[in-house]
Short mmCIF file of C-alpha atoms in Angstrom, two decimals:
data_model
loop_
_atom_site.label_atom_id
_atom_site.label_comp_id
_atom_site.label_asym_id
_atom_site.label_seq_id
_atom_site.Cartn_x
_atom_site.Cartn_y
_atom_site.Cartn_z
CA UNK B 11 -0.04 0.06 0.02
CA UNK B 12 1.46 3.36 -0.97
CA UNK B 13 1.07 6.40 1.35
CA UNK B 14 -1.73 7.99 -0.71
CA UNK B 15 -3.77 4.84 -0.34
CA UNK B 16 -3.03 4.64 3.28
CA UNK B 17 -4.19 8.18 3.84
CA UNK B 18 -7.30 7.83 1.68
CA UNK B 19 -8.40 4.57 3.40
CA UNK B 20 -7.71 5.60 6.92
CA UNK B 21 -10.69 6.68 8.88
CA UNK B 22 -11.74 6.50 12.72
CA UNK B 23 -13.22 3.02 12.67
CA UNK B 24 -16.07 2.44 15.17
CA UNK B 25 -16.88 -1.17 14.66
CA UNK B 26 -14.21 -4.09 14.57
CA UNK B 27 -14.54 -7.77 13.87
CA UNK B 28 -13.64 -10.34 16.39
CA UNK B 29 -10.18 -11.01 15.21
CA UNK B 30 -6.93 -10.72 17.38
CA UNK B 31 -3.94 -8.68 16.40
CA UNK B 32 -0.53 -10.27 16.80
CA UNK B 33 1.88 -8.54 19.19
CA UNK B 34 4.57 -9.00 16.61
CA UNK B 35 2.72 -7.01 14.09
CA UNK B 36 2.11 -4.19 16.46
CA UNK B 37 5.72 -4.21 17.63
CA UNK B 38 7.00 -3.98 13.94
CA UNK B 39 4.45 -0.91 13.32
CA UNK B 40 5.57 0.84 16.55
CA UNK B 41 9.26 0.34 15.82
CA UNK B 42 8.88 1.99 12.42
CA UNK B 43 6.73 4.79 13.95
CA UNK B 44 9.75 5.75 16.02
CA UNK B 45 11.09 7.41 12.86
CA UNK B 46 8.20 10.01 13.40
CA UNK B 47 9.39 13.63 13.41
CA UNK B 48 9.72 15.51 16.68
CA UNK B 49 11.22 18.85 17.55
CA UNK B 50 14.86 18.51 18.84
CA UNK B 51 14.34 14.70 18.37
CA UNK B 52 12.58 14.81 21.94
CA UNK B 53 10.33 11.92 21.01
CA UNK B 54 7.70 12.89 23.88
CA UNK B 55 5.28 10.07 23.27
CA UNK B 56 4.59 7.24 25.54
CA UNK B 57 2.08 4.48 25.15
CA UNK B 58 0.72 1.38 27.10
CA UNK B 59 -0.68 -1.27 24.78
CA UNK B 60 -3.65 -3.09 26.44
CA UNK B 61 -5.32 -6.34 25.45
CA UNK B 62 -7.11 -9.27 27.06
CA UNK B 63 -7.80 -9.11 30.81
CA UNK B 64 -5.96 -5.79 31.47
CA UNK B 65 -8.13 -4.04 28.87
CA UNK B 66 -11.37 -5.75 30.15
CA UNK B 67 -10.41 -4.48 33.65
CA UNK B 68 -10.25 -0.84 32.43
CA UNK B 69 -13.62 -1.37 30.59
CA UNK B 70 -15.33 -2.53 33.68
CA UNK B 71 -13.95 0.26 35.72
CA UNK B 72 -15.33 2.99 33.38
CA UNK B 73 -18.63 1.09 33.00
CA UNK B 74 -19.08 1.69 36.62
CA UNK B 75 -18.55 5.38 36.16
CA UNK B 76 -20.47 6.00 33.00
CA UNK B 77 -23.94 5.98 34.56
CA UNK B 78 -22.91 8.93 36.67
CA UNK B 79 -22.65 11.23 33.63
CA UNK B 80 -20.65 14.27 33.64
CA UNK B 81 -20.20 14.21 37.53
CA UNK B 82 -17.68 11.24 36.94
CA UNK B 83 -15.63 13.20 34.43
CA UNK B 84 -12.04 13.94 35.62
CA UNK B 85 -10.17 15.24 32.34
CA UNK B 86 -6.64 16.58 32.78
CA UNK B 87 -7.10 18.88 29.89
CA UNK B 88 -9.91 20.48 27.68
CA UNK B 89 -10.50 18.18 24.76
CA UNK B 90 -12.00 21.21 22.87
CA UNK B 91 -11.64 24.91 23.81
CA UNK B 92 -14.63 26.55 25.19
CA UNK B 93 -14.41 29.26 22.40
CA UNK B 94 -14.74 26.74 19.71
CA UNK B 95 -17.24 28.14 17.07
CA UNK B 96 -17.91 28.83 13.42
CA UNK B 97 -16.74 26.28 10.96
CA UNK B 98 -14.78 24.43 13.43
CA UNK B 99 -17.78 23.85 15.74
CA UNK B 100 -19.98 23.14 12.64
CA UNK B 101 -17.59 20.43 11.52
CA UNK B 102 -17.49 18.81 14.89
CA UNK B 103 -21.25 18.69 15.14
CA UNK B 104 -21.58 17.78 11.63
CA UNK B 105 -19.69 14.54 11.85
CA UNK B 106 -21.56 13.52 14.89
CA UNK B 107 -24.87 13.97 13.10
CA UNK B 108 -23.66 12.23 9.95
CA UNK B 109 -22.59 9.31 12.22
CA UNK B 110 -25.86 9.01 13.98
CA UNK B 111 -27.51 9.28 10.79
CA UNK B 112 -25.76 6.39 9.38
CA UNK B 113 -26.71 4.46 12.48
CA UNK B 114 -30.29 5.56 12.05
CA UNK B 115 -30.50 7.11 15.39
CA UNK B 116 -32.44 10.26 15.60
CA UNK B 117 -31.50 13.45 17.59
CA UNK B 118 -34.54 12.79 19.75
CA UNK B 119 -33.50 9.23 20.60
CA UNK B 120 -31.26 10.19 23.49
CA UNK B 121 -31.09 6.70 25.11
CA UNK B 122 -29.79 5.03 22.04
CA UNK B 123 -27.33 7.92 21.33
CA UNK B 124 -26.02 7.54 24.85
CA UNK B 125 -25.80 3.74 24.61
CA UNK B 126 -23.85 4.21 21.30
CA UNK B 127 -21.50 6.69 23.04
CA UNK B 128 -20.80 4.14 25.73
CA UNK B 129 -19.12 2.01 23.09
CA UNK B 130 -16.24 4.45 23.15
CA UNK B 131 -15.29 2.96 26.34
CA UNK B 132 -15.31 -0.63 25.02
CA UNK B 133 -12.89 0.57 22.34
CA UNK B 134 -15.75 -0.11 19.78
CA UNK B 135 -14.96 -3.84 20.05
CA UNK B 136 -11.24 -3.51 19.14
CA UNK B 137 -9.05 -6.20 20.54
CA UNK B 138 -6.36 -3.65 21.39
CA UNK B 139 -6.44 -0.25 23.12
CA UNK B 140 -3.24 1.95 23.36
CA UNK B 141 -3.20 4.68 25.92
CA UNK B 142 -1.05 7.69 25.29
CA UNK B 143 0.64 9.89 27.92
CA UNK B 144 3.49 12.42 28.13
CA UNK B 145 5.31 14.43 30.94
CA UNK B 146 3.15 17.14 32.15
CA UNK B 147 5.56 19.87 31.46
CA UNK B 148 5.48 19.22 27.69
CA UNK B 149 3.93 22.07 25.77
CA UNK B 150 2.00 22.59 22.44
CA UNK B 151 4.93 21.80 20.26
CA UNK B 152 5.46 18.41 21.97
CA UNK B 153 1.74 17.59 21.71
CA UNK B 154 2.01 18.22 18.03
CA UNK B 155 4.78 15.76 17.90
CA UNK B 156 2.68 13.27 19.52
CA UNK B 157 0.01 13.88 16.88
CA UNK B 158 2.48 13.23 14.16
CA UNK B 159 3.48 9.98 15.85
CA UNK B 160 -0.04 8.91 16.00
CA UNK B 161 -0.68 9.70 12.48
CA UNK B 162 2.38 7.62 11.54
CA UNK B 163 0.99 4.66 13.61
CA UNK B 164 -2.31 4.99 11.96
CA UNK B 165 -1.02 4.91 8.34
CA UNK B 166 1.35 2.01 9.18
CA UNK B 167 -1.64 0.13 10.54
CA UNK B 168 -3.29 0.60 7.28
CA UNK B 169 -0.27 -0.69 5.46
CA UNK B 170 -0.72 -3.93 7.58
CA UNK B 171 -4.52 -4.21 6.82
CA UNK B 172 -5.42 -2.91 10.36
CA UNK B 173 -7.49 -0.04 11.37
CA UNK B 174 -7.77 2.31 14.28
CA UNK B 175 -9.89 4.92 16.07
CA UNK B 176 -8.05 7.72 18.04
CA UNK B 177 -10.13 8.44 21.20
CA UNK B 178 -9.87 11.70 23.02
CA UNK B 179 -13.12 10.54 24.78
CA UNK B 180 -11.01 8.52 27.26
CA UNK B 181 -9.56 11.74 28.53
CA UNK B 182 -12.55 12.47 30.67
CA UNK B 183 -11.91 9.49 32.80
CA UNK B 184 -8.21 10.18 33.44
CA UNK B 185 -8.23 9.57 37.04
CA UNK B 186 -10.20 6.39 36.82
CA UNK B 187 -7.79 5.20 34.18
CA UNK B 188 -5.06 5.69 36.62
CA UNK B 189 -6.65 3.44 39.12
CA UNK B 190 -6.24 0.51 36.81
CA UNK B 191 -3.38 1.44 34.52
CA UNK B 192 0.23 2.51 35.68
CA UNK B 193 0.52 5.98 34.24
CA UNK B 194 3.30 8.01 36.10
CA UNK B 195 1.98 10.68 38.24
CA UNK B 196 4.11 13.28 36.60
CA UNK B 197 2.65 12.42 33.15
CA UNK B 198 -0.63 13.77 31.62
CA UNK B 199 -2.99 11.22 30.12
CA UNK B 200 -3.81 12.28 26.46
CA UNK B 201 -6.01 9.70 24.57
CA UNK B 202 -6.58 6.19 23.61
CA UNK B 203 -6.18 4.53 20.25
CA UNK B 204 -8.41 1.54 19.40
CA UNK B 205 -6.62 -0.86 17.10
CA UNK B 206 -8.04 -3.89 15.10
CA UNK B 207 -9.59 -5.05 11.96
CA UNK B 208 -12.58 -3.13 10.48
CA UNK B 209 -16.02 -4.44 10.18
CA UNK B 210 -16.45 -3.58 6.46
CA UNK B 211 -20.16 -4.09 6.61
CA UNK B 212 -20.95 -1.78 9.62
CA UNK B 213 -22.89 1.43 8.60
CA UNK B 214 -20.81 3.51 11.03
CA UNK B 215 -17.65 2.76 9.08
CA UNK B 216 -19.08 3.64 5.68
CA UNK B 217 -20.67 7.05 6.05
CA UNK B 218 -19.00 10.02 4.23
CA UNK B 219 -16.74 12.02 6.50
CA UNK B 220 -16.82 15.44 4.89
CA UNK B 221 -13.44 17.44 4.69
CA UNK B 222 -13.15 21.18 4.09
CA UNK B 223 -12.12 22.36 0.77
CA UNK B 224 -8.34 23.21 0.48
CA UNK B 225 -9.32 26.83 -0.08
CA UNK B 226 -10.68 27.11 3.46
CA UNK B 227 -7.24 25.90 4.91
CA UNK B 228 -4.48 26.99 2.55
CA UNK B 229 -3.44 30.51 1.29
CA UNK B 230 -1.03 30.90 -1.58
CA UNK B 231 1.31 33.66 -1.86
CA UNK B 232 3.90 34.36 -4.50
CA UNK B 233 2.58 31.83 -7.05
CA UNK B 234 1.47 32.49 -10.63
#
């Protein structure tokens, strides 16, 4: 698979088939991903790769918290800025509505929407969940380095026929995650990455995820 095909076929997969992922495959991918760029070669990323019983223990812990709603949320950073508006907010809300549309869950059907949202905390049925963290003193440049590392991993997963879903949703349960997963106290928890094989038939994996026109993101200067 060339890079263009990997980019084109990558998406946030929210339904996985019941098929294990070999540790050797993930180790090979993560070894290659160490070539990801980072400012000053700091390589500020850290990950914990869960499967089997440790992953289920985390799922069970969060399942106990989920019915409490927002009262149980303990994020260590704001996933979205409070000032998010305009096109950025429209895109965020739009992809959610498109997803629920693909699932045939109406806006008024709050119970089924909530039930579907809970699947975030089962990694959408993926057999692997990687949790990402970094030292607390790292700033925005290092967080962008982590993003480049994650993108590299996700594209390498596609090369191996695997898929993923980056999940900032896990951030709202940072303190509960620490109860069952050993994350250093001087590190901040960032996100999860669900990893597995895509369920090709699932509607949630087949709706069109819209992208802004390049003209909304890029300005050209000094070109004919």
